[in-house]
CSV table of C-alpha atoms in Angstrom, one decimal:
chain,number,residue,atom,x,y,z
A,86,UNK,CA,0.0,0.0,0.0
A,87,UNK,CA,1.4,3.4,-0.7
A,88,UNK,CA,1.8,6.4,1.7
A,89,UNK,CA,-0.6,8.7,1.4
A,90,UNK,CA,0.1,11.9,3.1
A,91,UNK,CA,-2.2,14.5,5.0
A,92,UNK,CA,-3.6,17.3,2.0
A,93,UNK,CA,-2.5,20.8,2.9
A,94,UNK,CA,-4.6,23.1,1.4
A,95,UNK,CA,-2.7,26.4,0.5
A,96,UNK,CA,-5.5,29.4,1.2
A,97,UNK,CA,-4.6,28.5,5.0
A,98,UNK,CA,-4.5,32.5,6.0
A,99,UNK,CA,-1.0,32.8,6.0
A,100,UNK,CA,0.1,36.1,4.3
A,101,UNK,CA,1.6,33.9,1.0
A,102,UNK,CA,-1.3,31.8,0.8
A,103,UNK,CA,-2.6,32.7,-2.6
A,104,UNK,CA,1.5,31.9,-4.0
A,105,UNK,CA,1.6,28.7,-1.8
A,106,UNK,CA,1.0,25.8,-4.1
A,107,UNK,CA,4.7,25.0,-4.7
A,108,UNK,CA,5.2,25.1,-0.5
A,109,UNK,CA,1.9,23.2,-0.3
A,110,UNK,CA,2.6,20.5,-2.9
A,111,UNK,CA,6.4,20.3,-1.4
A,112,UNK,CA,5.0,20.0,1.6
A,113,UNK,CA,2.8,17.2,1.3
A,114,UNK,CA,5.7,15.6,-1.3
A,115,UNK,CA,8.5,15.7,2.0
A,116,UNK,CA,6.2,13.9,4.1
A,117,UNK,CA,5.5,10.8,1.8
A,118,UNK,CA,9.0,10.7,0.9
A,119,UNK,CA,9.4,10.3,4.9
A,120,UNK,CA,6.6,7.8,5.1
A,121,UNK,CA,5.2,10.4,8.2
A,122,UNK,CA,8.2,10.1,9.9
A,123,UNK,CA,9.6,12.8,11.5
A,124,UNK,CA,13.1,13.2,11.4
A,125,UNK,CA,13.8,14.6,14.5
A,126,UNK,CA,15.6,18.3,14.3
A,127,UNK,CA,14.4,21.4,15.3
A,128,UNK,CA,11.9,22.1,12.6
A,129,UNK,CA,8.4,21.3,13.3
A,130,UNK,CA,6.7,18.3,12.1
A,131,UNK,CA,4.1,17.6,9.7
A,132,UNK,CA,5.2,19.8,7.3
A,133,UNK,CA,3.1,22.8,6.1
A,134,UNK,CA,3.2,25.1,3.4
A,135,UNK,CA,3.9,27.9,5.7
A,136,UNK,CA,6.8,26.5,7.3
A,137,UNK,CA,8.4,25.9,3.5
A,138,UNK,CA,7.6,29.2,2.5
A,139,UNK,CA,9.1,30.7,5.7
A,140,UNK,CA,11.9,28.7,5.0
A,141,UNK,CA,12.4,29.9,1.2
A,142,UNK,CA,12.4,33.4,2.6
A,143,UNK,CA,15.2,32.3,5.7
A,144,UNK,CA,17.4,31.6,2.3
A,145,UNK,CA,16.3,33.7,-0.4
A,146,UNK,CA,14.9,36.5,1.3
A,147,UNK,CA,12.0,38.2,-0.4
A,148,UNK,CA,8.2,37.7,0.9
A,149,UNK,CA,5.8,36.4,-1.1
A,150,UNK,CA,5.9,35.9,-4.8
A,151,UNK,CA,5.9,32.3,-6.9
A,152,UNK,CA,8.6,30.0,-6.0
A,153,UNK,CA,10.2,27.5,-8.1
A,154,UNK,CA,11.0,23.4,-7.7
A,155,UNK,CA,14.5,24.2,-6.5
A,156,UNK,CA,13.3,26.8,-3.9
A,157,UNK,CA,11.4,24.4,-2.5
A,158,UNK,CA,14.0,21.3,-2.5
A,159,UNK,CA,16.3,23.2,-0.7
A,160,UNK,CA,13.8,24.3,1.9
A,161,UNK,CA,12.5,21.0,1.9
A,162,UNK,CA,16.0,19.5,2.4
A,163,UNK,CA,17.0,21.3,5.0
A,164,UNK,CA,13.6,21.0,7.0
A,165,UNK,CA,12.6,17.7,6.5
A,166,UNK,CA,15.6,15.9,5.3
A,167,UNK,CA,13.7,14.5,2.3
A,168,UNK,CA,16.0,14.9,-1.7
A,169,UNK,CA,13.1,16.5,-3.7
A,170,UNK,CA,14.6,15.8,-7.5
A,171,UNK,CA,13.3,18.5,-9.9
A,172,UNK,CA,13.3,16.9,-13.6
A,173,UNK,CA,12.6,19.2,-16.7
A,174,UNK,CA,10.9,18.4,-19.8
A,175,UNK,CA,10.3,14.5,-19.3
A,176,UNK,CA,8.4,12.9,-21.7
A,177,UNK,CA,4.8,11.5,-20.3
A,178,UNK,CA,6.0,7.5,-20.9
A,179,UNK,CA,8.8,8.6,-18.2
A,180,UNK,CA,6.9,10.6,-15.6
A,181,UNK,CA,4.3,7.8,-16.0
A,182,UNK,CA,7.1,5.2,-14.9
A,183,UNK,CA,8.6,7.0,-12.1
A,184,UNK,CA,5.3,7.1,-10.6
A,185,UNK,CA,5.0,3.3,-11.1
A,186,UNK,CA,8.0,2.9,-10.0
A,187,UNK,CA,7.0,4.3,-6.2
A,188,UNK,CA,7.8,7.7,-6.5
A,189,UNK,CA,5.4,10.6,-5.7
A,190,UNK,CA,5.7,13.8,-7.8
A,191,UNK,CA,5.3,17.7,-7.5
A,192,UNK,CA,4.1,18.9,-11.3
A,193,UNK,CA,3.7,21.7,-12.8
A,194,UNK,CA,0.5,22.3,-14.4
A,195,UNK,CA,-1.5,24.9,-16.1
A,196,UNK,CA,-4.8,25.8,-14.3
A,197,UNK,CA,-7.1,26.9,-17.1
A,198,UNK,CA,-7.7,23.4,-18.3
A,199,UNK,CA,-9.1,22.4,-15.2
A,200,UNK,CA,-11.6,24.9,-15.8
A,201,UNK,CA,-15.1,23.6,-16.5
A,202,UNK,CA,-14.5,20.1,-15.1
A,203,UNK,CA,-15.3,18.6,-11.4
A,204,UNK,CA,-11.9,19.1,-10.5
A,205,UNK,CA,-11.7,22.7,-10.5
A,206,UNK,CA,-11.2,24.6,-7.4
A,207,UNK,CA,-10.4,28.2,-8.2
A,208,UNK,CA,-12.5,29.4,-11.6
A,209,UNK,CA,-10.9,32.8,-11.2
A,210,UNK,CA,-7.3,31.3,-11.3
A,211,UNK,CA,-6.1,30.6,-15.4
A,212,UNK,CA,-2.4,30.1,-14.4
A,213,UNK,CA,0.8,28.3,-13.6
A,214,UNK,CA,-0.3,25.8,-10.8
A,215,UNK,CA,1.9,22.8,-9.1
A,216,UNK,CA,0.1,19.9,-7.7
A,217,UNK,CA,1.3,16.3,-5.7
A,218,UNK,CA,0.8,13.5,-7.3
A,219,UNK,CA,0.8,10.4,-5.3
A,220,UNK,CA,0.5,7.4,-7.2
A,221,UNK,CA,-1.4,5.7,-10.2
A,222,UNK,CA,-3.6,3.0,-10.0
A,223,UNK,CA,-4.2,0.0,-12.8
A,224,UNK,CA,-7.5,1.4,-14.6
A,225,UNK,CA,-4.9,4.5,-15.5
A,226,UNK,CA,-6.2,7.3,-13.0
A,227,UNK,CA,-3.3,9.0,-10.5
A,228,UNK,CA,-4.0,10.2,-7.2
A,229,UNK,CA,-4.1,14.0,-7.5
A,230,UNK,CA,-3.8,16.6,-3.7
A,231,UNK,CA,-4.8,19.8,-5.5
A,232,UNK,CA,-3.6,22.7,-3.0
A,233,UNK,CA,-6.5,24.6,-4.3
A,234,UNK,CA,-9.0,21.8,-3.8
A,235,UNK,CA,-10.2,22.4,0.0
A,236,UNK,CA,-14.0,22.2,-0.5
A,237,UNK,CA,-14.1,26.0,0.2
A,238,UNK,CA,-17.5,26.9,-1.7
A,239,UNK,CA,-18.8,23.5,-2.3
A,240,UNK,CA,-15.6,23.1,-4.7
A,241,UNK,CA,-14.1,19.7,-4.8
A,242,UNK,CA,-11.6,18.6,-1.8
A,243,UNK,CA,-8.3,16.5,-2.4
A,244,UNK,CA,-7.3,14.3,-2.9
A,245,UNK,CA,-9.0,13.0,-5.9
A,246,UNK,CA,-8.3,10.5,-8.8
A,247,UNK,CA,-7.9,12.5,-11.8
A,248,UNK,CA,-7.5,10.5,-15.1
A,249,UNK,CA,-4.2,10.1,-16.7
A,250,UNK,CA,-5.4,12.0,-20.1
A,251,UNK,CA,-6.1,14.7,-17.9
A,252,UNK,CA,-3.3,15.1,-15.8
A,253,UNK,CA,-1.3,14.9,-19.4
A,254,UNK,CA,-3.5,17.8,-20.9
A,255,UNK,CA,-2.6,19.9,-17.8
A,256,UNK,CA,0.8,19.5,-17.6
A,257,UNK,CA,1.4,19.7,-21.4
A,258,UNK,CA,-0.1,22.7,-21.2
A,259,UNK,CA,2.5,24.4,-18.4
A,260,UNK,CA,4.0,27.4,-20.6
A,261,UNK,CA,7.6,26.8,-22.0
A,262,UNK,CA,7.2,22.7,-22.1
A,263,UNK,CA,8.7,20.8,-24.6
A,264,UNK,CA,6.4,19.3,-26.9
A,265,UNK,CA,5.1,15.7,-25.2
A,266,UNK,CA,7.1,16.8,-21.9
A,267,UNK,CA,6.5,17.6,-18.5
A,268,UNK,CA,8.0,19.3,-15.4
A,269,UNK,CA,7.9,17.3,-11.9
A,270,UNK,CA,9.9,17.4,-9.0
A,271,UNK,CA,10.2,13.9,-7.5
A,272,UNK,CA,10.6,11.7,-4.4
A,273,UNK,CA,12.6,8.6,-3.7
A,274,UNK,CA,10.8,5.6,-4.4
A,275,UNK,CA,9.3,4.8,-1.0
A,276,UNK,CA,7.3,1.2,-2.2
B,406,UNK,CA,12.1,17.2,-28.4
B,407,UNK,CA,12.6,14.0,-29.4
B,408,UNK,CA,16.1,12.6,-27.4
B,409,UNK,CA,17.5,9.9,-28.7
B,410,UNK,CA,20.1,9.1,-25.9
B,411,UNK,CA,17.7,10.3,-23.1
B,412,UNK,CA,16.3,6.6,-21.0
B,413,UNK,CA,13.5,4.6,-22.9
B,414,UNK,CA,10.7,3.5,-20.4
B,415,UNK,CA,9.4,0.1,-19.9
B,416,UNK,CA,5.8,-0.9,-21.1
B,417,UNK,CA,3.1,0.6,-18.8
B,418,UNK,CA,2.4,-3.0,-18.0
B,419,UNK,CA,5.8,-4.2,-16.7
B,420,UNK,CA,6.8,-5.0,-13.9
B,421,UNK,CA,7.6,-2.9,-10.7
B,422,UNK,CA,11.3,-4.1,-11.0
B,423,UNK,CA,11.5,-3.1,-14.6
B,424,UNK,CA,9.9,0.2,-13.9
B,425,UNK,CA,12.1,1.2,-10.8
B,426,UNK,CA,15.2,-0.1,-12.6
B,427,UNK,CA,13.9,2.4,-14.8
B,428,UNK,CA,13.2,5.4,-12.5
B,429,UNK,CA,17.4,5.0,-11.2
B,430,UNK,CA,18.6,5.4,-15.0
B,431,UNK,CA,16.3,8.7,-14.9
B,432,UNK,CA,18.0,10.0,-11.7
B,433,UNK,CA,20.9,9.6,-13.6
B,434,UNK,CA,20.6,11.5,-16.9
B,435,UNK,CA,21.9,15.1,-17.1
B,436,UNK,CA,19.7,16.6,-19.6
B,437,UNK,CA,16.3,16.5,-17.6
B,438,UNK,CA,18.4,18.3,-14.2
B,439,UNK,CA,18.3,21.3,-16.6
B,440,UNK,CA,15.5,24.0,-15.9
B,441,UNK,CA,14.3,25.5,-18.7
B,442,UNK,CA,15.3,29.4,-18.9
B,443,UNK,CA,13.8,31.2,-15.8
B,444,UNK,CA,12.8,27.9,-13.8
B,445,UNK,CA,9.3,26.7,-13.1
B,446,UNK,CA,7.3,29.6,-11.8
B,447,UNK,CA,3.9,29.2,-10.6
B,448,UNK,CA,1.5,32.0,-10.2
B,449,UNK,CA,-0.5,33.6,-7.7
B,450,UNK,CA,-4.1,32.8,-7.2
B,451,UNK,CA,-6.3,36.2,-7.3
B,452,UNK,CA,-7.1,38.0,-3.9
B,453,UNK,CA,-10.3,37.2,-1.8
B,454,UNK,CA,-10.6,33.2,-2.7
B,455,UNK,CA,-8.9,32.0,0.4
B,456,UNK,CA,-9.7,33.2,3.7
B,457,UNK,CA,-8.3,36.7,5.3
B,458,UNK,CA,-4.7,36.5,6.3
B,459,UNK,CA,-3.9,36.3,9.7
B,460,UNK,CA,-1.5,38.7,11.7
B,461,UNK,CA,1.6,37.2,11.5
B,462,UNK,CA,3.3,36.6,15.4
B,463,UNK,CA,6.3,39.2,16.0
């Protein structure tokens, strides 16, 4: 059976929350990579999207703003003690594999196809998003913690099982992608 | 891009062994460690869909 970990949603009131969803997904990523456990420093434990954030500003500085996978591996390194591995322009056969393989996966996705399906959370959002992806079952669907997706308004709460075609479309569709690539950040193989 | 050096991926249908054996040849390869120009940026959701920020502690 796979780890699941708990869903952080990222609208949690902290003053970053609406440019969260990399901390958020990151967040959720460190603690299956550590099957819950905590590793025992000084850093508090579960992991939260605020405590990644506040960690990206301890070494970038800055507030709030976007951050990028390797903002967040090194937070998440140094936090958690978890090796986040951001991978660029991966063809779908190979994201697909690594998640068969027992790894979980940050990705990169472009909100605005989500729009006008069950799955959408923010209809006022069009842009670049990142989600966790946790695993993929047989029949092809993969197990999707939306940051965005905490039932706020009667909108959908993750996690959910989103099919594969889908989760393709949206991460296809991140800006600047190589044709038939995607952009995921991933964990060690915990199965 | 099509890569011809870059790992080829079992079947869908293969087995676990196959797939992680797979996954450690990824870890491996150079080319995908390299972020496209400017990184992967997300953006920010508009104000006044999540709830209103709390005072942050001194």
């Amino acid at each position: 059976v796979v780890y699941r970990p708990t869903f952080r949603k990222q609208l949690d009131g902290s003053a970053c929350q609406g440019d969260n969803c990399g901390c958020a997904s990151s967040a959720m990523a460190s603690q299956r990579a550590r099957e819950g456990r905590d590793p025992g420093n000084q850093y508090a434990w579960p992991p939260t999207p605020r405590a990644v954030r506040a960690r990206i500003q301890a070494i970038s500085g800055g507030g709030c703003g976007s951050t990028n996978f390797s903002e967040n591996e090194r937070a998440c390194a140094t936090l958690y003690n978890v090796d986040l591995q951001p991978r660029y322009n991966v063809p779908w056969a190979t994201f697909r594999s690594m998640i068969i393989a027992g790894r979980g996966a940050v990705c990169a996705i472009q909100y605005s196809v989500v729009h006008g399906t069950r799955f959408d959370a923010c209809p006022t959002f069009q842009g670049g998003h990142s989600v966790y992806v946790n695993e993929r079952r047989s029949s092809g669907g993969y197990l999707v913690y939306d940051p965005l997706a905490d039932g706020r308004r009667d909108y959908t709460l993750a996690p959910d099982w989103w099919p594969g075609s889908f989760l393709q479309k949206a991460m296809y569709a991140y800006p600047g992608t190589n044709s038939g690539c995607v952009h995921a950040s991933f964990t060690k193989d915990t199965e | 891009m099509n890569d011809k050096n870059a790992p080829k991926p079992p079947k869908v249908n293969a087995s676990k062994e196959e797939h992680r054996r797979f996954a450690r040849e990824v870890d491996e390869y150079e080319p995908y460690k390299v972020a496209p120009e400017g990184g992967v940026q997300t953006d920010a959701v508009p104000d006044g869909e999540g709830p209103e920020v709390e005072e942050e502690e001194a």
